[in-house]
Coordinates of C-alpha atoms (C1' of nucleotides) in Angstrom, one line a residue:
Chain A
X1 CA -13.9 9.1 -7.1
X2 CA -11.5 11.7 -5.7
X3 CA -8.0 11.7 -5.8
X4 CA -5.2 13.3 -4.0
X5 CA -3.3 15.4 -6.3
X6 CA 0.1 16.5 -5.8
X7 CA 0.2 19.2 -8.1
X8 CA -2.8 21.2 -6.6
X9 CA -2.0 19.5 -2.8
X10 CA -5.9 18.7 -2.5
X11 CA -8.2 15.6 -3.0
X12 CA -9.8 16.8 -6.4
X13 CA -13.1 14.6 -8.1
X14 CA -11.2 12.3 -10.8
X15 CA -12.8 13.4 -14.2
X16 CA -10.5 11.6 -17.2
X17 CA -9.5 13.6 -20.0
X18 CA -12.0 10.4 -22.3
X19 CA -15.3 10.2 -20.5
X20 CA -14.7 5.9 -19.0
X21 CA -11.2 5.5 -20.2
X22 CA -8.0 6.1 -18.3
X23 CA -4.4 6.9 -19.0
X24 CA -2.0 6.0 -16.7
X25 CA 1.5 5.9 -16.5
X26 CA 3.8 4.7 -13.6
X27 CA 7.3 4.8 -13.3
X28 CA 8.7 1.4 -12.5
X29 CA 12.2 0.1 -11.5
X30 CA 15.5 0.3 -13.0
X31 CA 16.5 -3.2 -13.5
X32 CA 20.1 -3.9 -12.0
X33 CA 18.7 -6.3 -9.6
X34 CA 16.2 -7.7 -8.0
X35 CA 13.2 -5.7 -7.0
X36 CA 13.0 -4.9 -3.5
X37 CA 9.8 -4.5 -0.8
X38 CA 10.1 -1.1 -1.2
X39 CA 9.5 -1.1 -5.5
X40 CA 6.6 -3.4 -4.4
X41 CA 4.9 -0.9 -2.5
X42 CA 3.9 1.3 -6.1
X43 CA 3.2 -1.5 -7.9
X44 CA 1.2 -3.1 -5.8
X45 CA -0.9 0.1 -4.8
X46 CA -1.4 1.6 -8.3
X47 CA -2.6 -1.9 -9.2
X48 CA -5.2 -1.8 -6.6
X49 CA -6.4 1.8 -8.1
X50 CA -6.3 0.5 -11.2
X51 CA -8.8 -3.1 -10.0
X52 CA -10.6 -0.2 -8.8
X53 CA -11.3 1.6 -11.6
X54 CA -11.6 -1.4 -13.4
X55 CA -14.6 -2.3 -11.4
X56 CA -16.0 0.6 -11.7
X57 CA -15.7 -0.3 -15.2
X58 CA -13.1 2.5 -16.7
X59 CA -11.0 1.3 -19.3
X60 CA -7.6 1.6 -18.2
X61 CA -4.8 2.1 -20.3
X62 CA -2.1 1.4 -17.6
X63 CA 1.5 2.1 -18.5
X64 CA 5.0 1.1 -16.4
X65 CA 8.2 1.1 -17.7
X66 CA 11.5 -0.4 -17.0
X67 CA 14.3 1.8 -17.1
X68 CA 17.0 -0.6 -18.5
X69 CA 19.8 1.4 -19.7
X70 CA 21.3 3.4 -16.1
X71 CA 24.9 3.4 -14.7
X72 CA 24.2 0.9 -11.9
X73 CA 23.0 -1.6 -15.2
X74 CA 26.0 -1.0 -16.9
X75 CA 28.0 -1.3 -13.5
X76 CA 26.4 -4.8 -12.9
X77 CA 27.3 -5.8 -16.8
X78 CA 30.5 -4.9 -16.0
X79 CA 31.5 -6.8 -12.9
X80 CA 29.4 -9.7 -14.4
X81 CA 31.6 -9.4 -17.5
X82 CA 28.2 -9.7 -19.6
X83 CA 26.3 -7.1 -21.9
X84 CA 23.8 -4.9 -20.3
X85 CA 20.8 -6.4 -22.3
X86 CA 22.0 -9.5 -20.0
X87 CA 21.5 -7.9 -16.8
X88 CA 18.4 -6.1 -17.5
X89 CA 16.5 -8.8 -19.1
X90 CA 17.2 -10.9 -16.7
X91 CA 15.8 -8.8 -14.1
X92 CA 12.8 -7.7 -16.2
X93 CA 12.3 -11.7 -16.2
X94 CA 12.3 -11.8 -12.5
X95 CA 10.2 -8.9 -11.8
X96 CA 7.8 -10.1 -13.7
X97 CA 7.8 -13.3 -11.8
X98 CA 7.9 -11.1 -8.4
X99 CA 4.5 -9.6 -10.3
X100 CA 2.7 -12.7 -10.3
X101 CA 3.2 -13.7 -7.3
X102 CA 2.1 -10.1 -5.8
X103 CA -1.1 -10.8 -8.1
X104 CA 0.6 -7.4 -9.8
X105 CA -1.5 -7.4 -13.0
X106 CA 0.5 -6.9 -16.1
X107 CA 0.6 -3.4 -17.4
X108 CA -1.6 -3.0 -20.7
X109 CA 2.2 -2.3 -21.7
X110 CA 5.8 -2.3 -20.1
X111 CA 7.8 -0.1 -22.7
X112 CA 11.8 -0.5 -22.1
X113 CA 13.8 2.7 -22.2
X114 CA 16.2 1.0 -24.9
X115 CA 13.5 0.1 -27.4
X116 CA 12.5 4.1 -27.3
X117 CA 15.7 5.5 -28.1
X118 CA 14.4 7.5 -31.2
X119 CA 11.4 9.0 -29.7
X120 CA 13.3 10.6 -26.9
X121 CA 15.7 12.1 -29.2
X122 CA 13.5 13.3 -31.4
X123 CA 11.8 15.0 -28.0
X124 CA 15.1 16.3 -27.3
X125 CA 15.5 17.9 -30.7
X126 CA 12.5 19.4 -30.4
X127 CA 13.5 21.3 -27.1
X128 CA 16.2 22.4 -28.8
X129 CA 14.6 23.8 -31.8
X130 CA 12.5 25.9 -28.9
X131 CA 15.4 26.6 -26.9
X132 CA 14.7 24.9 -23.6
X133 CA 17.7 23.0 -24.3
X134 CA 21.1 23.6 -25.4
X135 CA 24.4 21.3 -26.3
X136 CA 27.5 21.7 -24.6
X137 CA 30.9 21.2 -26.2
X138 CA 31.7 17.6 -25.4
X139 CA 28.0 16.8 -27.0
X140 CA 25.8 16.8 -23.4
X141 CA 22.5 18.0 -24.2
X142 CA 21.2 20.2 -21.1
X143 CA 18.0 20.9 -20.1
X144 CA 18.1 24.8 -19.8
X145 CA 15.5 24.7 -16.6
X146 CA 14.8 28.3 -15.6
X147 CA 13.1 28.5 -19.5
X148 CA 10.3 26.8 -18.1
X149 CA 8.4 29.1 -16.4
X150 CA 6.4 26.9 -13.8
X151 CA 9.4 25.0 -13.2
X152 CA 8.9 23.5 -9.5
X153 CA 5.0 23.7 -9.5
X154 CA 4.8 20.0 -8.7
X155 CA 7.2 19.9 -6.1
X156 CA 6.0 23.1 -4.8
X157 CA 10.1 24.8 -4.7
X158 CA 10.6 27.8 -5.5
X159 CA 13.6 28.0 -8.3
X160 CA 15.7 29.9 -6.3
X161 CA 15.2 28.2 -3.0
X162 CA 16.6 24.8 -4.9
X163 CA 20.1 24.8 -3.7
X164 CA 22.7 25.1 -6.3
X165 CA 26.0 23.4 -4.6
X166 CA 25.9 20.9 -7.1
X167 CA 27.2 16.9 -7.3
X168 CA 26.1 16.9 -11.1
X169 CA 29.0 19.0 -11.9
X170 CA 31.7 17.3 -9.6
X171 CA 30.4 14.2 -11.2
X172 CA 30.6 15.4 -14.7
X173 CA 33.8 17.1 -13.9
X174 CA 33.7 19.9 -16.3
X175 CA 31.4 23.0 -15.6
X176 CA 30.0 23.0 -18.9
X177 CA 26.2 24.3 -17.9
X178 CA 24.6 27.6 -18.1
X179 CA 23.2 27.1 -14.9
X180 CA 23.7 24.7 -12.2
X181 CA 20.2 23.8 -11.9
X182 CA 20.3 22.2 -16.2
X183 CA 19.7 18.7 -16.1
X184 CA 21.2 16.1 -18.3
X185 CA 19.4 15.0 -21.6
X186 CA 21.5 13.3 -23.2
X187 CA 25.6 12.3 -22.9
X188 CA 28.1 11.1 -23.9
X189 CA 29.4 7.3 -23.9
X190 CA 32.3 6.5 -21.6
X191 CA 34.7 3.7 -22.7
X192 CA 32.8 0.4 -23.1
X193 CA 29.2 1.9 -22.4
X194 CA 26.3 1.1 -24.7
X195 CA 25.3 4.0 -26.7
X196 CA 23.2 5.4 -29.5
X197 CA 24.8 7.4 -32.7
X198 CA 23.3 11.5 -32.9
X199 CA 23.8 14.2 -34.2
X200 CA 24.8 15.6 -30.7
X201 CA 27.5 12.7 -29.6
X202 CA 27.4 8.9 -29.7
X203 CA 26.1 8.4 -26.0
X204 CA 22.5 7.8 -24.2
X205 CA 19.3 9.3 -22.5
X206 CA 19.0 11.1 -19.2
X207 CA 16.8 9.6 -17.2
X208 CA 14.0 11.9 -17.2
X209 CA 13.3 11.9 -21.1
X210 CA 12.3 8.4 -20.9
X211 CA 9.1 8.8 -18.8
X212 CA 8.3 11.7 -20.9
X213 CA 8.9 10.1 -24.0
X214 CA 7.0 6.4 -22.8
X215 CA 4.0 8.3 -21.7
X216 CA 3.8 10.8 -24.8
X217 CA 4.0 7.4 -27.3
X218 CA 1.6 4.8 -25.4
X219 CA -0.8 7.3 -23.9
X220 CA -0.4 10.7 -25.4
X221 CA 0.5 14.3 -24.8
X222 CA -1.9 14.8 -22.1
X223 CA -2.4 11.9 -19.5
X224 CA -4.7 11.4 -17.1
X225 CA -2.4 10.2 -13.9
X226 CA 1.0 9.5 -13.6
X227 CA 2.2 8.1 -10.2
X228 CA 5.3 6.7 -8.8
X229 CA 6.8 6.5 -5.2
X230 CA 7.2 9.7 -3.5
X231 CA 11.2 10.3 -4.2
X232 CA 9.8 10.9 -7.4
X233 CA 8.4 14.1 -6.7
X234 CA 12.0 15.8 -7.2
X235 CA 13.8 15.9 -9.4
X236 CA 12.3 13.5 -11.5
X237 CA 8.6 14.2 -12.3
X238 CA 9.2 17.8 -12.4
X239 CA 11.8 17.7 -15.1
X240 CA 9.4 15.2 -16.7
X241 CA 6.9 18.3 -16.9
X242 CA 9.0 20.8 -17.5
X243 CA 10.2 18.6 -20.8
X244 CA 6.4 17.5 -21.6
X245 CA 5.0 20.5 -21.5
X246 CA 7.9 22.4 -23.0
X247 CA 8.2 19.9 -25.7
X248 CA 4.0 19.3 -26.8
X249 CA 3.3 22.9 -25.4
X250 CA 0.3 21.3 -23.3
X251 CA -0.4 19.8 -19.6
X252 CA 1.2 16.8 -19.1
X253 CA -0.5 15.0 -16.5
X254 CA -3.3 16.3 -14.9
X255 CA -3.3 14.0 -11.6
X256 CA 0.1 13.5 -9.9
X257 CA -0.3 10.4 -7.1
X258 CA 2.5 9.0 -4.6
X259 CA 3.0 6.6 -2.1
X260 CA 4.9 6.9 0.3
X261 CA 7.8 5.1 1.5
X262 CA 8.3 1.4 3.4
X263 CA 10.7 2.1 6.3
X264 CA 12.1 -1.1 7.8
X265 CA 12.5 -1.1 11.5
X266 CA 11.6 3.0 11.4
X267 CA 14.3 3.0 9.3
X268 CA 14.8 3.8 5.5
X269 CA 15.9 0.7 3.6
X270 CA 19.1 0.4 2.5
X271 CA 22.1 -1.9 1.9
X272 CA 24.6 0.0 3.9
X273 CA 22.4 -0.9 7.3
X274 CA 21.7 -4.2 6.1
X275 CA 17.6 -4.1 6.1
X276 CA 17.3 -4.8 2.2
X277 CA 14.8 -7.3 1.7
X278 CA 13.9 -8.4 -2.3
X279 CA 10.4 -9.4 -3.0
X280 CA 12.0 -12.9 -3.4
X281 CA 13.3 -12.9 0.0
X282 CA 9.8 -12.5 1.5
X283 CA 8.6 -14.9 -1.0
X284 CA 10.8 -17.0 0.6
X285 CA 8.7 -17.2 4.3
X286 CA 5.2 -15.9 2.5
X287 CA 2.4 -16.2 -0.1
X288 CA 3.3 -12.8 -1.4
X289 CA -0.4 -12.2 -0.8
X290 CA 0.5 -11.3 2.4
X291 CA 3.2 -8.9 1.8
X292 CA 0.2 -7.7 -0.4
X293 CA -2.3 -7.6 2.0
X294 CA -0.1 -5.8 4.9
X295 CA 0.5 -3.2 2.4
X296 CA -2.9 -2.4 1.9
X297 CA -3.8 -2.2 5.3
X298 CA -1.9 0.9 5.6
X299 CA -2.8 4.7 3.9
X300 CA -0.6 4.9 0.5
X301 CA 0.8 8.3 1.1
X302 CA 1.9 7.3 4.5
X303 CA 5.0 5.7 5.6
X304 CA 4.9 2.2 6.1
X305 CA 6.9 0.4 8.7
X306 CA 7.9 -3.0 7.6
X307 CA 9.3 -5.9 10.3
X308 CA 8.9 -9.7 11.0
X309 CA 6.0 -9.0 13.6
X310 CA 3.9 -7.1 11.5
X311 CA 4.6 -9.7 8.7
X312 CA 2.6 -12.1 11.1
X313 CA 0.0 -9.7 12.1
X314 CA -0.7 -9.3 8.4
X315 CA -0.3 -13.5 7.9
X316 CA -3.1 -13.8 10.8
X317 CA -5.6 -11.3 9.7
X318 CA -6.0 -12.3 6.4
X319 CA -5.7 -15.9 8.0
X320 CA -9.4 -15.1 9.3
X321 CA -10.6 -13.6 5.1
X322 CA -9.5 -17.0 3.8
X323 CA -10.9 -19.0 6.6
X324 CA -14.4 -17.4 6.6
X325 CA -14.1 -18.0 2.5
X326 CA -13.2 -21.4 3.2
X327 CA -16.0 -22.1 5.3
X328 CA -18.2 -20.7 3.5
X329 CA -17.1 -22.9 0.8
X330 CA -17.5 -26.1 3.2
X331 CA -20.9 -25.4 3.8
X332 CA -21.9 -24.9 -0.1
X333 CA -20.8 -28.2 -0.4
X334 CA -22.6 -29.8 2.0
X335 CA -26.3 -27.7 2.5
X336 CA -29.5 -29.6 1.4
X337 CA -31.7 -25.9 1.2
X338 CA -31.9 -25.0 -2.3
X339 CA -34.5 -22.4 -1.7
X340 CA -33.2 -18.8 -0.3
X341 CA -35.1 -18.0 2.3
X342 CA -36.9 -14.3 3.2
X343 CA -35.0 -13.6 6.0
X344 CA -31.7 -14.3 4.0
X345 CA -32.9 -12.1 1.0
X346 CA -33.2 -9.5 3.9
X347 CA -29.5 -10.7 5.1
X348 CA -28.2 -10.4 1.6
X349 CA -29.6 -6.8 1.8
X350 CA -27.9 -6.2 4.8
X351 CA -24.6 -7.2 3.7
X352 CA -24.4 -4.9 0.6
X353 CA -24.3 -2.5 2.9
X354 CA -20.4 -3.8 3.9
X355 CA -20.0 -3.9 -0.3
X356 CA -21.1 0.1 -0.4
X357 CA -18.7 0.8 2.7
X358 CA -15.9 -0.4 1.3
X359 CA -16.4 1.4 -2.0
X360 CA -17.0 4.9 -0.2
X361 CA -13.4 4.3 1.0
X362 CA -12.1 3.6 -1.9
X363 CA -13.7 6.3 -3.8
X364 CA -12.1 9.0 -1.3
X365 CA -8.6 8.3 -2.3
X366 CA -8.4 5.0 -2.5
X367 CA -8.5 5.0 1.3
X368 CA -7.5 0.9 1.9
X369 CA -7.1 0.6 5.0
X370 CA -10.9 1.7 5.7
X371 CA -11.8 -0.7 2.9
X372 CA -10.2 -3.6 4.1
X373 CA -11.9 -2.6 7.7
X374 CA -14.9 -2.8 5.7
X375 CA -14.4 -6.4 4.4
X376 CA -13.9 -7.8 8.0
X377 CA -16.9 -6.3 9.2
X378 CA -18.6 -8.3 6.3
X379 CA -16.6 -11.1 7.9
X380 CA -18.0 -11.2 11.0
X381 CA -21.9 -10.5 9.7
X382 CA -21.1 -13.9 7.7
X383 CA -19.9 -15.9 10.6
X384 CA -22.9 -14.4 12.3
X385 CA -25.3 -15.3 9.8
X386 CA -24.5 -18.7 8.3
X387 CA -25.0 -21.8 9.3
X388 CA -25.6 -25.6 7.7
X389 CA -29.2 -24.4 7.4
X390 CA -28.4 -21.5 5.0
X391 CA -29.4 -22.1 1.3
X392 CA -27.0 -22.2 -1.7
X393 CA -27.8 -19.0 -3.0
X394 CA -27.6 -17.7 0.0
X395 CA -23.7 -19.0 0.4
X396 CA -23.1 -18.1 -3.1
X397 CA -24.0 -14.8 -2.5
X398 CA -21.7 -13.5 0.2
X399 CA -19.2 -15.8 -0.9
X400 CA -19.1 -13.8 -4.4
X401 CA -19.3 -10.1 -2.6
X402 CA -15.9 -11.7 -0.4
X403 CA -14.2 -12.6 -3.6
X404 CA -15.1 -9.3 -5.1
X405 CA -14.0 -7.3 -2.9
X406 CA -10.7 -9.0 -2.0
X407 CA -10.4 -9.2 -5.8
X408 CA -10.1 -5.3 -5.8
X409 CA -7.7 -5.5 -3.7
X410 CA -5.7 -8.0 -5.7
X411 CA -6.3 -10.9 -3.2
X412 CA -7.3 -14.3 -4.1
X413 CA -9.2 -15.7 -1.2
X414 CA -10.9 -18.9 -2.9
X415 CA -8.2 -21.7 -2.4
X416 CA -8.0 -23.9 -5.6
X417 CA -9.2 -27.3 -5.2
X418 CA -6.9 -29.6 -3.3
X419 CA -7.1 -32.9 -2.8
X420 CA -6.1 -35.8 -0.1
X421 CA -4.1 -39.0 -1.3
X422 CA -5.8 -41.8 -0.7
X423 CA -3.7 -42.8 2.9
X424 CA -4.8 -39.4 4.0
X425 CA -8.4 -40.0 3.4
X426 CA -8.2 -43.2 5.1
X427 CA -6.2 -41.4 8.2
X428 CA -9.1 -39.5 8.2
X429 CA -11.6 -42.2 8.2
X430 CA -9.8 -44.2 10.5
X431 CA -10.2 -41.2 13.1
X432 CA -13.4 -39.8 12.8
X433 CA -13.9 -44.0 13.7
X434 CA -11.9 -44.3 16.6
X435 CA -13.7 -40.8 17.8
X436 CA -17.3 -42.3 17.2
X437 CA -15.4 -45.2 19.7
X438 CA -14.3 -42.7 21.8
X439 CA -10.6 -43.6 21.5
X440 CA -9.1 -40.2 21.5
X441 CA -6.0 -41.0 21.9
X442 CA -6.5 -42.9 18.8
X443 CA -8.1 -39.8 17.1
X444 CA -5.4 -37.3 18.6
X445 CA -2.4 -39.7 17.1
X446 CA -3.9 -39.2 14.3
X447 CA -4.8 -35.7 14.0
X448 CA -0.6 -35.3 15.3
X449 CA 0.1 -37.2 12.1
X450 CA -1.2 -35.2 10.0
X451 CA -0.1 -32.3 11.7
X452 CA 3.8 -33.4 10.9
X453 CA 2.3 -33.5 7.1
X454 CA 0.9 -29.7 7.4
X455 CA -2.6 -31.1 7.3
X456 CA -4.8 -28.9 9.8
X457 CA -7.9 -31.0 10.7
X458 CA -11.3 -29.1 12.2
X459 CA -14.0 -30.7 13.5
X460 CA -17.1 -29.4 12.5
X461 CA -20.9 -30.3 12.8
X462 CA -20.8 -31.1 9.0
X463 CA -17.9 -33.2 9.3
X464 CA -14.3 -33.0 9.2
X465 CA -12.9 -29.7 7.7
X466 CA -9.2 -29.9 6.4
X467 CA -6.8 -27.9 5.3
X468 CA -2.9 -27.3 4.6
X469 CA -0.6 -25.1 5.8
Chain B
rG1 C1' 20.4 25.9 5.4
rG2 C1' 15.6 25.5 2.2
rC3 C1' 10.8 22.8 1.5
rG4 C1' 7.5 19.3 3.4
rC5 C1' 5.2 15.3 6.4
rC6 C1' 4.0 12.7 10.8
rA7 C1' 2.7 11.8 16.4
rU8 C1' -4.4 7.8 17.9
rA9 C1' -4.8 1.5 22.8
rG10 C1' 0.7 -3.7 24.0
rC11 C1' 1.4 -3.7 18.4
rC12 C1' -0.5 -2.1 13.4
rA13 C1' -4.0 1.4 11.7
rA14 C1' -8.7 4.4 9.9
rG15 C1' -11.0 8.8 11.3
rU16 C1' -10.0 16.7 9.3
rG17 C1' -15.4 20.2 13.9
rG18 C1' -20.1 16.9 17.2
rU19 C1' -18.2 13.6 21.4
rA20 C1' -12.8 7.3 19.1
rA21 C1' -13.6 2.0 12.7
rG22 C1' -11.0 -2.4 11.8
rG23 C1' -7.1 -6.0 12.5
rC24 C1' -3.2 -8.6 15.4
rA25 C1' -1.7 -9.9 20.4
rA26 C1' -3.1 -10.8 25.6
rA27 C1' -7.1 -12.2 29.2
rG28 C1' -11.9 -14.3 30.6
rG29 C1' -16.1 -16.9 28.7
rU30 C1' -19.6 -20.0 25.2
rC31 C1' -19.2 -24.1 21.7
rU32 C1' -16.1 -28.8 21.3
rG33 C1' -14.0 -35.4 24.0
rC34 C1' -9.7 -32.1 23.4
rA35 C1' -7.9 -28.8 19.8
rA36 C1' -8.9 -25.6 15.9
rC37 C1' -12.6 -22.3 13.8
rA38 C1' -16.4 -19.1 15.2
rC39 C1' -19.0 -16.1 18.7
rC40 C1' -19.4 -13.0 23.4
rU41 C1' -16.8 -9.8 27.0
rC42 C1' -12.7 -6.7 28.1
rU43 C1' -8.4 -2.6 26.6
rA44 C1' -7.6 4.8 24.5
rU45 C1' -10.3 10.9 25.6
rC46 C1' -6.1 10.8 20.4
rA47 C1' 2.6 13.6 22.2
rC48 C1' 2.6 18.2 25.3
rC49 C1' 1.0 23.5 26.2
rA50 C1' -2.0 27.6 25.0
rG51 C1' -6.0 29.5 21.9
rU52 C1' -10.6 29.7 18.6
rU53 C1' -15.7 27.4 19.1
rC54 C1' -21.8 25.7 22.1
rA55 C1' -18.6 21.6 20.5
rA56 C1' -11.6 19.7 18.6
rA57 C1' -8.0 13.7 17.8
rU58 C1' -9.9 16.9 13.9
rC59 C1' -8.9 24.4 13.2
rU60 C1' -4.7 28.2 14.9
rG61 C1' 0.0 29.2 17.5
rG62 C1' 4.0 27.1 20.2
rU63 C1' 7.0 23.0 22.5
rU64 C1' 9.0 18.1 22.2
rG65 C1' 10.0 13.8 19.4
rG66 C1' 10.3 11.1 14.6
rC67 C1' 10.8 11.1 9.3
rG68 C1' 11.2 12.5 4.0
rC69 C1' 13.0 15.5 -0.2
rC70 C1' 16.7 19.0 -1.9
rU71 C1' 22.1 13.2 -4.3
rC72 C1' 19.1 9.0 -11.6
rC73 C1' 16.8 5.8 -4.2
rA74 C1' 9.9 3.3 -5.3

RNA sequence: GGCGCCAUAGCCAAGUGGUAAGGCAAAGGUCUGCAACACCUCUAUCACCAGUUCAAAUCUGGUUGGCGCCUCCA
């Protein structure tokens, strides 16, 4: 299993620190609001790797946070006139929900930054005891950067290329670092903030000490991978190492992945241009399956363009996974051959073959675009190669290697048993009898009827196939 | 200004040295009472220029175009 590494810039063999088990840690949303298309793109991704590995049968220890104390929380609280823990649990609730219908797996566990207030400033003491931080007069811990030696290895910068204007100080307003490129630790509470009591000030965490702090108490000083979207890179995961690895004086992670971005239109999402779409939107005109399913038709660590059209691309092709399932399904119920036959033991053979495909691609940095290619070529051998002659095992067969496959990929291509109401059935009836009388306008009134009730009839040598849209 | 990425058919998208996967869409055809499904057929020399090599979409240099990070934005 290889993996592209940022750190090192090169697809390196994926050894885990535990021989079979896996720690894993990736950054998730702040929760002001709903989570958008663009937050789904990790989450959905590192959940495939994670099915992966899971198939391979590694034990994953698979950590994501929520960031739920942040300005634009309290921001939100205010204008709501409600208490932070309002706003963020609220949106914790629905992301969750957002999960579920991305077929997102829950995390082993999703820490909150709030609930982990101690650890971080016990982290931060610690810095300060080795000097790689200092307080400042109005109580703001600072990072004190250039003490960390490979400062910028992750995001490949040199220290002194990093441009030193700096917002952080107009925003802070007072020029109270030692150096413009110090990050923020810990500060102060404004006026109706929430805050924690230390020794330093009454006030709250930086963002980067919570990551460093989540991953060090669920998954240990040393991790195996830690992954987020690629904005990440800079500033945040490299002040998350250079506080790790200050702090517990060992490597931090030891794979760095990131996905790229979702552009909408070609262009980078965003309120101001009005091409924000929340999960929930799409959920709105989709089975988030989709939205899943057109993500992972594209390479992770490049951009992704996003639009209505390619929505329905994505809706068709998987479209013809599920249909292929389906029919495969149809014919299960209805063969009489019990008995697999030689030549379909040799077809069964054959087929593997698709199975081992797609896990080459996946093992080469979970290439999924290749592996999905992969599972439509094992379409078309079983559209090729099954018929109401083939046995059960047979059917069985391929139809577990489909659902194995697509269940890597976080896709649930069996439908759940539906069932007609009775007036349906009899609709039904009613036409395949006017057909036998050749009445098709009879059978076509019909078939229009059920049409208007999202009923999809097929007629197929074995008998009417249905299904709803 | 600094660092970095990308450019493959109408659209999306794999492919990092040996002669272009897959999907969607369109067209023609087979099957079907029709339709749908499925199947068959058909669609590219890989932005441009120069170079390295027996051989390049794949390596090197340049040009053009697009994008990202350097702003607590996944």
């Amino acid at each position: 299993m290889k993996i592209y590494n940022t750190l090192t810039k090169e697809k390196e063999e994926f050894r885990p620190i535990e021989p079979g088990k896996v720690r894993m840690y990736v950054c998730g949303p702040t929760v002001y609001n709903l989570i958008h298309i663009g937050n789904a793109r990790p989450m959905i991704f590192f959940d495939t790797v994670r099915r992966y590995m899971e198939y391979k049968g590694l034990k994953v220890n698979y950590v994501m946070n929520f960031t739920d104390v942040d300005d634009k929380i309290i921001k939100e609280a205010i204008e709501e006139g409600v208490e932070p823990s309002v706003v963020s649990e609220r949106y914790i609730k629905e992301c969750k929900k957002d999960m579920e219908g991305l077929q997102v797996q829950p995390a082993t566990i999703h820490p909150k930054a709030t609930e982990e207030i101690s650890g971080m400033q016990e982290m931060i003491q610690t810095l300060i005891k080795k000097e790689h931080a200092y307080v400042a007069e109005d109580g703001t811990v600072y990072y004190r950067t250039r003490s960390f030696k490979e400062y910028g290895k992750l995001s490949h910068r040199n220290v002194d290329d990093l441009r030193t204007g700096n917002r952080a100080l107009q925003v802070t307003g007072v020029d109270q670092k030692e150096d413009p490129l110090d990050f923020v630790l810990w500060k102060p509470k404004k006026e109706g903030e929430p805050f924690w009591k230390s020794s330093w000030c009454d006030g709250r965490p930086g963002w980067h000490i919570e990551c460093s702090v989540m991953s060090k108490k669920y998954l240990g000083d040393e991790i195996d991978i830690h992954a987020g979207g690629e904005d990440l890179v800079f500033p945040h995961h490299e002040n998350e190492i250079a506080q790790s690895e200050a702090a517990n004086e060992k490597p931090f992670a030891r794979y760095w992945m990131h996905n790229a971005f979702l552009n909408i239109d070609n262009k980078k999402m965003s309120k101001s241009l009005g091409n924000f779409f929340t999960v929930r939107d799409i959920s709105e005109k989709y089975d988030l399956q989709v939205l899943r399913f057109f993500m992972l038709q594209a390479h992770y660590r490049s951009p992704l363009n996003f639009s209505a059209e390619l929505m329905e691309a994505a809706k068709n092709s998987l479209e013809r996974i599920v249909t292929a399932t389906d029919n495969l399904k149809f014919l299960l119920k209805h063969t009489k051959a019990k008995e697999i036959t030689k030549q379909e033991t040799k077809e069964i053979k054959e087929a593997e073959a698709y199975q081992k495909q797609f896990e080459e691609a996946m093992e080469d940095d979970f290439n999924t675009a290749d592996a999905l290619s992969s599972v439509f070529e094992l379409i078309k051998y079983i559209n090729l190669h099954v018929n109401e002659k083939s046995s059960e095992e047979f059917l069985i067969t391929l139809l577990e290697e489909v659902s194995t496959l697509m269940n890597i990929c976080g896709i649930v291509v069996e439908k759940k048993e539906e069932s007609l109401d009775i007036y349906v059935e009899q609709l039904i009836e009613e036409r395949q009898a006017a057909r036998k009388e050749k009445d098709f306008k009879r059978a076509d009134e019909i078939r229009d009827i059920l049409l208007e009730k999202g009923i999809v009839l097929e007629d197929t040598r074995e008998g009417v196939k249905w299904k709803k849209v």
